[in-house]
Every structure is written in structure tokens, then in C-alpha cells.
């Protein structure tokens, strides 16, 4: 059985640069953390590369909880990438 | 249990305060903060509106966690958090936090805490619209991180 795909969400300028708000992808098994995923996604298109060019200004969440780039990911997770929040 | 709403429509501060205090006779103070869309200073590019983007699956829960933390830290008798999203014109309301307590210090501190944490822990992003139709994403301010850090995790 194939592993469940990841749902990857992009917000604000990451969404604009990536040229999409959501995609379903199944990365290779070697992609184990958020940082691995960023490296893998960056190679998918020029838009992805632009979205992830400045990793210091990217925040992330796994299944709607903020996380660090070192956090482990598993099949079926919802992974969101976005800039530092500016609500209020 | 706090009232938390994420919505496009405006809110009525009087109605929200009345709903919060209805049935309570032990409330002695209500702390409130309202965030609004302000114009840019005269020496900067003129802003006509903001668009608030958010992460719908996460926003409600993130705000509920912030409100629950306020209720854990202070003896609140009521708590309301309302945040708008979508396009908001100059002067429009963006966010409302209300904390009701027996005494003013808890009410004021809790309201201050709620907006400070919301600014750094709720998944909203502001986009500025300029007179010429251009847009830009607002950058997070280090002063907001400093304000949130006052309360520690």
C-alpha cells in the first residue's frame, strides 16, 4: 500500500511565490523532517524555489500546530508554510 | 469558556460587552482592546485598505488556546475574542478582545495578554493595498515579539 500523501498548504507571500495554495504530494522516504521537505520542495519548480529562498522568514505548522523545521513528518500530515504572523 | 469568532462581518462592541456580562453580578471591571485599520503616516505610501488572510483550519483553535491561557492565568468571569478576515477598509475594526473580572487589574492585564499573544500566535497575515493598486505583505515587527515575550510561555 502506498503511503498517504502529505497535504501541503501555502499562505500569504509563500502562496503567491509558489503559485498555489495547496498540493498533495508523496515525498520519498528520505524526507523525514520539515527541513528535509523544504529542501525537496525547493527543487520542484522555480516558484517553489522562490517561495523557500529565505528560510529564516518561513514558519510552519504540522496538523494545525506550530512546529520547528526539525519536526518529524509522517504520511497523511497537513503541513503549512507561511511568513511570521501579522494579525491583530 | 471564552467566546471565539473568526468572521468577515463587523462586530458590535456594545452588544458583545452586553452578551459577556448578561447574568453576571460579580463583574467589577471589563478590559477591552479594539484593533483598527489605520492610514499610513504622511511620509509613507498611502494605504487604502488591508486584506487579512488566515489559515481557517487552524485559526479558531489557535485563538481558543490563547483565550484558554488567559482564563488559566487570571480569574476571568468572561472572555471574548473576535477577529475579522477578508478586505478591510481604513478605519474598519479588525480585532476585539474583552476580558471581564471582579477587579480592574485582572481585566486589563488579561486583555493586554490576549492581544499580545494573538499578534504572535494566531495564523493571520496582513496585506496592504496602496492607492495605485499595488499590494505588499506586512512584515512581522520585533516589538510585537517583545510584547508577547513579556508574558512568557
Short mmCIF file of N, CA, C and O in Angstrom, two decimals, chain B residues 51-138:
data_model
loop_
_atom_site.label_atom_id
_atom_site.label_comp_id
_atom_site.label_asym_id
_atom_site.label_seq_id
_atom_site.Cartn_x
_atom_site.Cartn_y
_atom_site.Cartn_z
N UNK B 51 -6.04 43.50 3.48
CA UNK B 51 -6.71 42.19 3.40
C UNK B 51 -6.08 41.30 4.46
O UNK B 51 -4.86 41.21 4.54
N UNK B 52 -6.93 40.69 5.27
CA UNK B 52 -6.47 39.75 6.29
C UNK B 52 -6.68 38.33 5.77
O UNK B 52 -7.81 37.91 5.56
N UNK B 53 -5.56 37.63 5.54
CA UNK B 53 -5.62 36.22 5.16
C UNK B 53 -5.44 35.40 6.43
O UNK B 53 -4.76 35.84 7.36
N UNK B 54 -6.02 34.21 6.49
CA UNK B 54 -5.80 33.35 7.65
C UNK B 54 -5.81 31.88 7.24
O UNK B 54 -6.01 31.57 6.06
N UNK B 55 -5.55 31.03 8.19
CA UNK B 55 -5.45 29.57 7.97
C UNK B 55 -6.68 28.97 8.64
O UNK B 55 -6.66 28.65 9.83
N UNK B 56 -7.79 28.85 7.88
CA UNK B 56 -9.08 28.53 8.50
C UNK B 56 -9.07 27.31 9.42
O UNK B 56 -9.66 27.34 10.50
N UNK B 57 -8.37 26.25 9.03
CA UNK B 57 -8.40 25.03 9.85
C UNK B 57 -7.69 25.21 11.19
O UNK B 57 -7.91 24.44 12.13
N UNK B 58 -6.84 26.22 11.27
CA UNK B 58 -6.02 26.41 12.47
C UNK B 58 -6.45 27.60 13.33
O UNK B 58 -6.27 27.60 14.55
N UNK B 59 -7.05 28.62 12.70
CA UNK B 59 -7.28 29.91 13.38
C UNK B 59 -8.15 29.79 14.62
O UNK B 59 -7.79 30.30 15.70
N UNK B 60 -9.31 29.14 14.48
CA UNK B 60 -10.24 29.04 15.60
C UNK B 60 -9.57 28.39 16.81
O UNK B 60 -9.63 28.90 17.93
N UNK B 61 -8.88 27.27 16.55
CA UNK B 61 -8.23 26.53 17.64
C UNK B 61 -7.09 27.36 18.27
O UNK B 61 -6.91 27.36 19.47
N UNK B 62 -6.34 28.07 17.43
CA UNK B 62 -5.24 28.90 17.95
C UNK B 62 -5.78 29.99 18.87
O UNK B 62 -5.23 30.25 19.95
N UNK B 63 -6.89 30.61 18.46
CA UNK B 63 -7.48 31.67 19.29
C UNK B 63 -8.08 31.09 20.58
O UNK B 63 -7.97 31.69 21.65
N UNK B 64 -8.68 29.90 20.47
CA UNK B 64 -9.25 29.26 21.67
C UNK B 64 -8.15 28.92 22.69
O UNK B 64 -8.34 29.04 23.89
N UNK B 65 -6.99 28.50 22.17
CA UNK B 65 -5.87 28.19 23.08
C UNK B 65 -5.37 29.45 23.78
O UNK B 65 -5.03 29.41 24.97
N UNK B 66 -5.31 30.56 23.06
CA UNK B 66 -4.86 31.82 23.65
C UNK B 66 -5.86 32.27 24.73
O UNK B 66 -5.48 32.68 25.83
N UNK B 67 -7.15 32.17 24.42
CA UNK B 67 -8.19 32.55 25.39
C UNK B 67 -8.15 31.63 26.61
O UNK B 67 -8.28 32.10 27.76
N UNK B 68 -7.93 30.33 26.38
CA UNK B 68 -7.87 29.38 27.50
C UNK B 68 -6.68 29.70 28.40
O UNK B 68 -6.75 29.56 29.63
N UNK B 69 -5.58 30.13 27.80
CA UNK B 69 -4.40 30.50 28.59
C UNK B 69 -4.69 31.75 29.44
O UNK B 69 -4.27 31.81 30.61
N UNK B 70 -5.42 32.71 28.89
CA UNK B 70 -5.82 33.90 29.68
C UNK B 70 -6.69 33.47 30.85
O UNK B 70 -6.53 33.96 31.98
N UNK B 71 -7.62 32.54 30.60
CA UNK B 71 -8.52 32.07 31.66
C UNK B 71 -7.76 31.27 32.72
O UNK B 71 -8.17 31.22 33.88
N UNK B 72 -6.65 30.65 32.33
CA UNK B 72 -5.82 29.90 33.28
C UNK B 72 -5.03 30.87 34.18
O UNK B 72 -4.82 30.62 35.36
N UNK B 73 -4.58 31.99 33.58
CA UNK B 73 -3.71 32.92 34.31
C UNK B 73 -4.47 33.89 35.21
O UNK B 73 -3.93 34.36 36.20
N UNK B 74 -5.70 34.25 34.80
CA UNK B 74 -6.49 35.21 35.58
C UNK B 74 -7.87 34.62 35.86
O UNK B 74 -8.37 33.81 35.09
N UNK B 75 -8.46 35.05 36.96
CA UNK B 75 -9.83 34.59 37.29
C UNK B 75 -10.82 35.43 36.50
O UNK B 75 -11.34 36.43 37.00
N UNK B 76 -11.05 35.02 35.26
CA UNK B 76 -11.96 35.80 34.41
C UNK B 76 -13.40 35.33 34.58
O UNK B 76 -13.66 34.15 34.76
N UNK B 77 -14.31 36.27 34.46
CA UNK B 77 -15.74 35.96 34.54
C UNK B 77 -16.35 36.00 33.15
O UNK B 77 -17.54 35.73 32.97
N UNK B 78 -15.53 36.32 32.17
CA UNK B 78 -15.97 36.31 30.77
C UNK B 78 -14.81 36.69 29.88
O UNK B 78 -13.91 37.42 30.31
N UNK B 79 -14.82 36.17 28.66
CA UNK B 79 -13.72 36.45 27.73
C UNK B 79 -14.26 36.31 26.30
O UNK B 79 -14.90 35.30 25.98
N UNK B 80 -14.02 37.31 25.47
CA UNK B 80 -14.47 37.27 24.07
C UNK B 80 -13.32 37.66 23.17
O UNK B 80 -12.62 38.64 23.44
N UNK B 81 -13.12 36.88 22.11
CA UNK B 81 -12.11 37.22 21.09
C UNK B 81 -12.79 37.11 19.72
O UNK B 81 -13.32 36.06 19.38
N UNK B 82 -12.80 38.21 18.98
CA UNK B 82 -13.36 38.20 17.62
C UNK B 82 -12.31 38.77 16.67
O UNK B 82 -11.78 39.86 16.91
N UNK B 83 -12.00 38.05 15.62
CA UNK B 83 -11.03 38.53 14.63
C UNK B 83 -11.66 38.46 13.26
O UNK B 83 -12.22 37.44 12.88
N UNK B 84 -11.56 39.56 12.51
CA UNK B 84 -12.12 39.58 11.16
C UNK B 84 -11.07 39.15 10.13
O UNK B 84 -9.88 39.24 10.37
N UNK B 85 -11.55 38.68 8.97
CA UNK B 85 -10.66 38.41 7.85
C UNK B 85 -11.32 38.93 6.58
O UNK B 85 -12.47 39.37 6.59
N UNK B 86 -10.56 38.91 5.47
CA UNK B 86 -11.04 39.49 4.22
C UNK B 86 -10.57 40.93 4.07
O UNK B 86 -9.67 41.36 4.80
N UNK B 87 -11.15 41.66 3.13
CA UNK B 87 -10.73 43.04 2.86
C UNK B 87 -11.37 43.99 3.87
O UNK B 87 -12.57 43.95 4.09
N UNK B 88 -10.54 44.85 4.48
CA UNK B 88 -11.00 45.80 5.49
C UNK B 88 -10.50 47.19 5.12
O UNK B 88 -9.30 47.40 4.93
N UNK B 89 -11.44 48.13 5.04
CA UNK B 89 -11.10 49.50 4.61
C UNK B 89 -10.51 50.30 5.78
O UNK B 89 -10.63 49.90 6.94
N UNK B 90 -9.92 51.45 5.47
CA UNK B 90 -9.36 52.33 6.51
C UNK B 90 -10.40 52.60 7.60
O UNK B 90 -11.55 52.90 7.29
N UNK B 91 -10.00 52.50 8.83
CA UNK B 91 -10.90 52.77 9.95
C UNK B 91 -11.71 51.57 10.40
O UNK B 91 -12.34 51.60 11.46
N UNK B 92 -11.72 50.50 9.62
CA UNK B 92 -12.54 49.33 9.96
C UNK B 92 -11.98 48.62 11.19
O UNK B 92 -10.78 48.66 11.47
N UNK B 93 -12.86 47.98 11.92
CA UNK B 93 -12.44 47.12 13.03
C UNK B 93 -11.77 45.87 12.49
O UNK B 93 -12.23 45.29 11.51
N UNK B 94 -10.69 45.45 13.15
CA UNK B 94 -10.01 44.19 12.79
C UNK B 94 -10.24 43.13 13.86
O UNK B 94 -10.59 42.00 13.58
N UNK B 95 -9.99 43.53 15.11
CA UNK B 95 -9.99 42.54 16.19
C UNK B 95 -10.58 43.16 17.46
O UNK B 95 -10.44 44.36 17.70
N UNK B 96 -11.27 42.31 18.23
CA UNK B 96 -11.83 42.72 19.51
C UNK B 96 -11.45 41.68 20.57
O UNK B 96 -11.65 40.48 20.35
N UNK B 97 -10.88 42.13 21.68
CA UNK B 97 -10.72 41.24 22.83
C UNK B 97 -11.37 41.90 24.04
O UNK B 97 -11.22 43.10 24.24
N UNK B 98 -12.12 41.12 24.78
CA UNK B 98 -12.76 41.62 26.01
C UNK B 98 -12.49 40.62 27.12
O UNK B 98 -12.64 39.40 26.92
N UNK B 99 -12.07 41.13 28.29
CA UNK B 99 -11.88 40.27 29.46
C UNK B 99 -12.63 40.90 30.63
O UNK B 99 -12.45 42.09 30.92
N UNK B 100 -13.48 40.12 31.27
CA UNK B 100 -14.25 40.60 32.41
C UNK B 100 -13.79 39.88 33.67
O UNK B 100 -13.55 38.67 33.66
N UNK B 101 -13.63 40.65 34.75
CA UNK B 101 -13.15 40.07 36.02
C UNK B 101 -13.78 40.82 37.19
O UNK B 101 -14.49 41.82 37.00
N UNK B 102 -13.50 40.36 38.40
CA UNK B 102 -14.04 41.03 39.59
C UNK B 102 -13.37 42.39 39.77
O UNK B 102 -13.99 43.35 40.24
N UNK B 103 -12.09 42.48 39.41
CA UNK B 103 -11.33 43.72 39.62
C UNK B 103 -10.59 44.14 38.36
O UNK B 103 -10.29 43.32 37.50
N UNK B 104 -10.24 45.44 38.28
CA UNK B 104 -9.71 46.00 37.03
C UNK B 104 -8.37 45.43 36.61
O UNK B 104 -8.10 45.28 35.43
N UNK B 105 -7.50 45.11 37.59
CA UNK B 105 -6.15 44.70 37.19
C UNK B 105 -6.18 43.42 36.36
O UNK B 105 -5.51 43.32 35.34
N UNK B 106 -6.96 42.45 36.81
CA UNK B 106 -7.07 41.18 36.06
C UNK B 106 -7.69 41.43 34.69
O UNK B 106 -7.23 40.88 33.68
N UNK B 107 -8.72 42.29 34.63
CA UNK B 107 -9.40 42.56 33.36
C UNK B 107 -8.46 43.24 32.37
O UNK B 107 -8.37 42.85 31.20
N UNK B 108 -7.71 44.24 32.83
CA UNK B 108 -6.79 44.98 31.96
C UNK B 108 -5.60 44.11 31.55
O UNK B 108 -5.21 44.10 30.38
N UNK B 109 -5.03 43.38 32.52
CA UNK B 109 -3.88 42.53 32.20
C UNK B 109 -4.27 41.42 31.22
O UNK B 109 -3.53 41.13 30.28
N UNK B 110 -5.42 40.81 31.43
CA UNK B 110 -5.86 39.72 30.56
C UNK B 110 -6.11 40.23 29.14
O UNK B 110 -5.74 39.58 28.16
N UNK B 111 -6.71 41.42 29.01
CA UNK B 111 -6.96 41.99 27.68
C UNK B 111 -5.63 42.27 26.97
O UNK B 111 -5.46 41.98 25.79
N UNK B 112 -4.68 42.80 27.72
CA UNK B 112 -3.35 43.10 27.17
C UNK B 112 -2.65 41.81 26.73
O UNK B 112 -2.08 41.73 25.64
N UNK B 113 -2.71 40.80 27.58
CA UNK B 113 -2.14 39.48 27.26
C UNK B 113 -2.78 38.90 25.99
O UNK B 113 -2.07 38.41 25.10
N UNK B 114 -4.09 38.95 25.92
CA UNK B 114 -4.81 38.36 24.78
C UNK B 114 -4.35 38.96 23.46
O UNK B 114 -4.05 38.24 22.51
N UNK B 115 -4.23 40.29 23.38
CA UNK B 115 -3.83 40.89 22.11
C UNK B 115 -2.35 40.67 21.85
O UNK B 115 -1.94 40.45 20.70
N UNK B 116 -1.52 40.68 22.89
CA UNK B 116 -0.08 40.44 22.69
C UNK B 116 0.18 39.02 22.16
O UNK B 116 0.99 38.84 21.25
N UNK B 117 -0.47 38.05 22.72
CA UNK B 117 -0.27 36.66 22.26
C UNK B 117 -0.91 36.45 20.89
O UNK B 117 -0.35 35.76 20.04
N UNK B 118 -2.07 37.05 20.69
CA UNK B 118 -2.75 36.90 19.40
C UNK B 118 -1.86 37.39 18.26
O UNK B 118 -1.79 36.78 17.20
N UNK B 119 -1.16 38.50 18.50
CA UNK B 119 -0.32 39.09 17.44
C UNK B 119 0.84 38.19 17.02
O UNK B 119 1.37 38.36 15.93
N UNK B 120 1.26 37.29 17.88
CA UNK B 120 2.41 36.43 17.53
C UNK B 120 2.05 34.96 17.41
O UNK B 120 2.88 34.16 17.00
N UNK B 121 0.81 34.57 17.79
CA UNK B 121 0.47 33.14 17.83
C UNK B 121 -0.80 32.76 17.06
O UNK B 121 -1.19 31.59 17.07
N UNK B 122 -1.44 33.72 16.41
CA UNK B 122 -2.64 33.39 15.63
C UNK B 122 -2.30 33.52 14.14
O UNK B 122 -1.67 34.49 13.74
N UNK B 123 -2.69 32.52 13.32
CA UNK B 123 -2.26 32.50 11.92
C UNK B 123 -3.05 33.44 11.01
O UNK B 123 -3.90 33.02 10.23
N UNK B 124 -2.73 34.74 11.14
CA UNK B 124 -3.30 35.78 10.27
C UNK B 124 -2.14 36.51 9.60
O UNK B 124 -1.08 36.70 10.20
N UNK B 125 -2.38 37.00 8.37
CA UNK B 125 -1.37 37.78 7.63
C UNK B 125 -2.04 38.99 7.01
O UNK B 125 -3.07 38.85 6.34
N UNK B 126 -1.45 40.17 7.22
CA UNK B 126 -2.00 41.42 6.67
C UNK B 126 -1.32 41.77 5.35
O UNK B 126 -0.09 41.78 5.26
N UNK B 127 -2.16 42.08 4.36
CA UNK B 127 -1.66 42.58 3.09
C UNK B 127 -2.16 44.02 2.93
O UNK B 127 -3.35 44.27 3.07
N UNK B 128 -1.25 44.95 2.65
CA UNK B 128 -1.63 46.36 2.47
C UNK B 128 -1.94 46.64 1.01
O UNK B 128 -1.23 46.19 0.12
N UNK B 129 -3.03 47.41 0.78
CA UNK B 129 -3.39 47.86 -0.57
C UNK B 129 -3.06 49.34 -0.66
O UNK B 129 -3.45 50.12 0.21
N UNK B 130 -2.36 49.73 -1.73
CA UNK B 130 -1.99 51.12 -1.93
C UNK B 130 -2.88 51.79 -2.97
O UNK B 130 -3.56 51.10 -3.73
N UNK B 131 -2.81 53.12 -2.97
CA UNK B 131 -3.62 53.95 -3.86
C UNK B 131 -3.49 53.54 -5.33
O UNK B 131 -4.46 53.54 -6.08
N UNK B 132 -2.28 53.16 -5.76
CA UNK B 132 -2.05 52.82 -7.17
C UNK B 132 -2.39 51.36 -7.50
O UNK B 132 -2.12 50.90 -8.60
N UNK B 133 -2.99 50.65 -6.54
CA UNK B 133 -3.41 49.27 -6.80
C UNK B 133 -2.37 48.23 -6.41
O UNK B 133 -2.66 47.03 -6.42
N UNK B 134 -1.16 48.68 -6.09
CA UNK B 134 -0.12 47.74 -5.67
C UNK B 134 -0.44 47.18 -4.28
O UNK B 134 -1.24 47.76 -3.54
N UNK B 135 0.16 46.03 -3.95
CA UNK B 135 -0.05 45.43 -2.64
C UNK B 135 1.29 44.97 -2.07
O UNK B 135 2.23 44.72 -2.83
N UNK B 136 1.35 44.86 -0.75
CA UNK B 136 2.54 44.29 -0.12
C UNK B 136 2.13 43.60 1.18
O UNK B 136 1.15 43.99 1.81
N UNK B 137 2.88 42.56 1.53
CA UNK B 137 2.60 41.85 2.78
C UNK B 137 3.29 42.56 3.93
O UNK B 137 4.48 42.89 3.83
N UNK B 138 2.58 42.78 5.02
CA UNK B 138 3.15 43.44 6.20
C UNK B 138 4.17 42.49 6.84
O UNK B 138 3.91 41.29 6.96
#
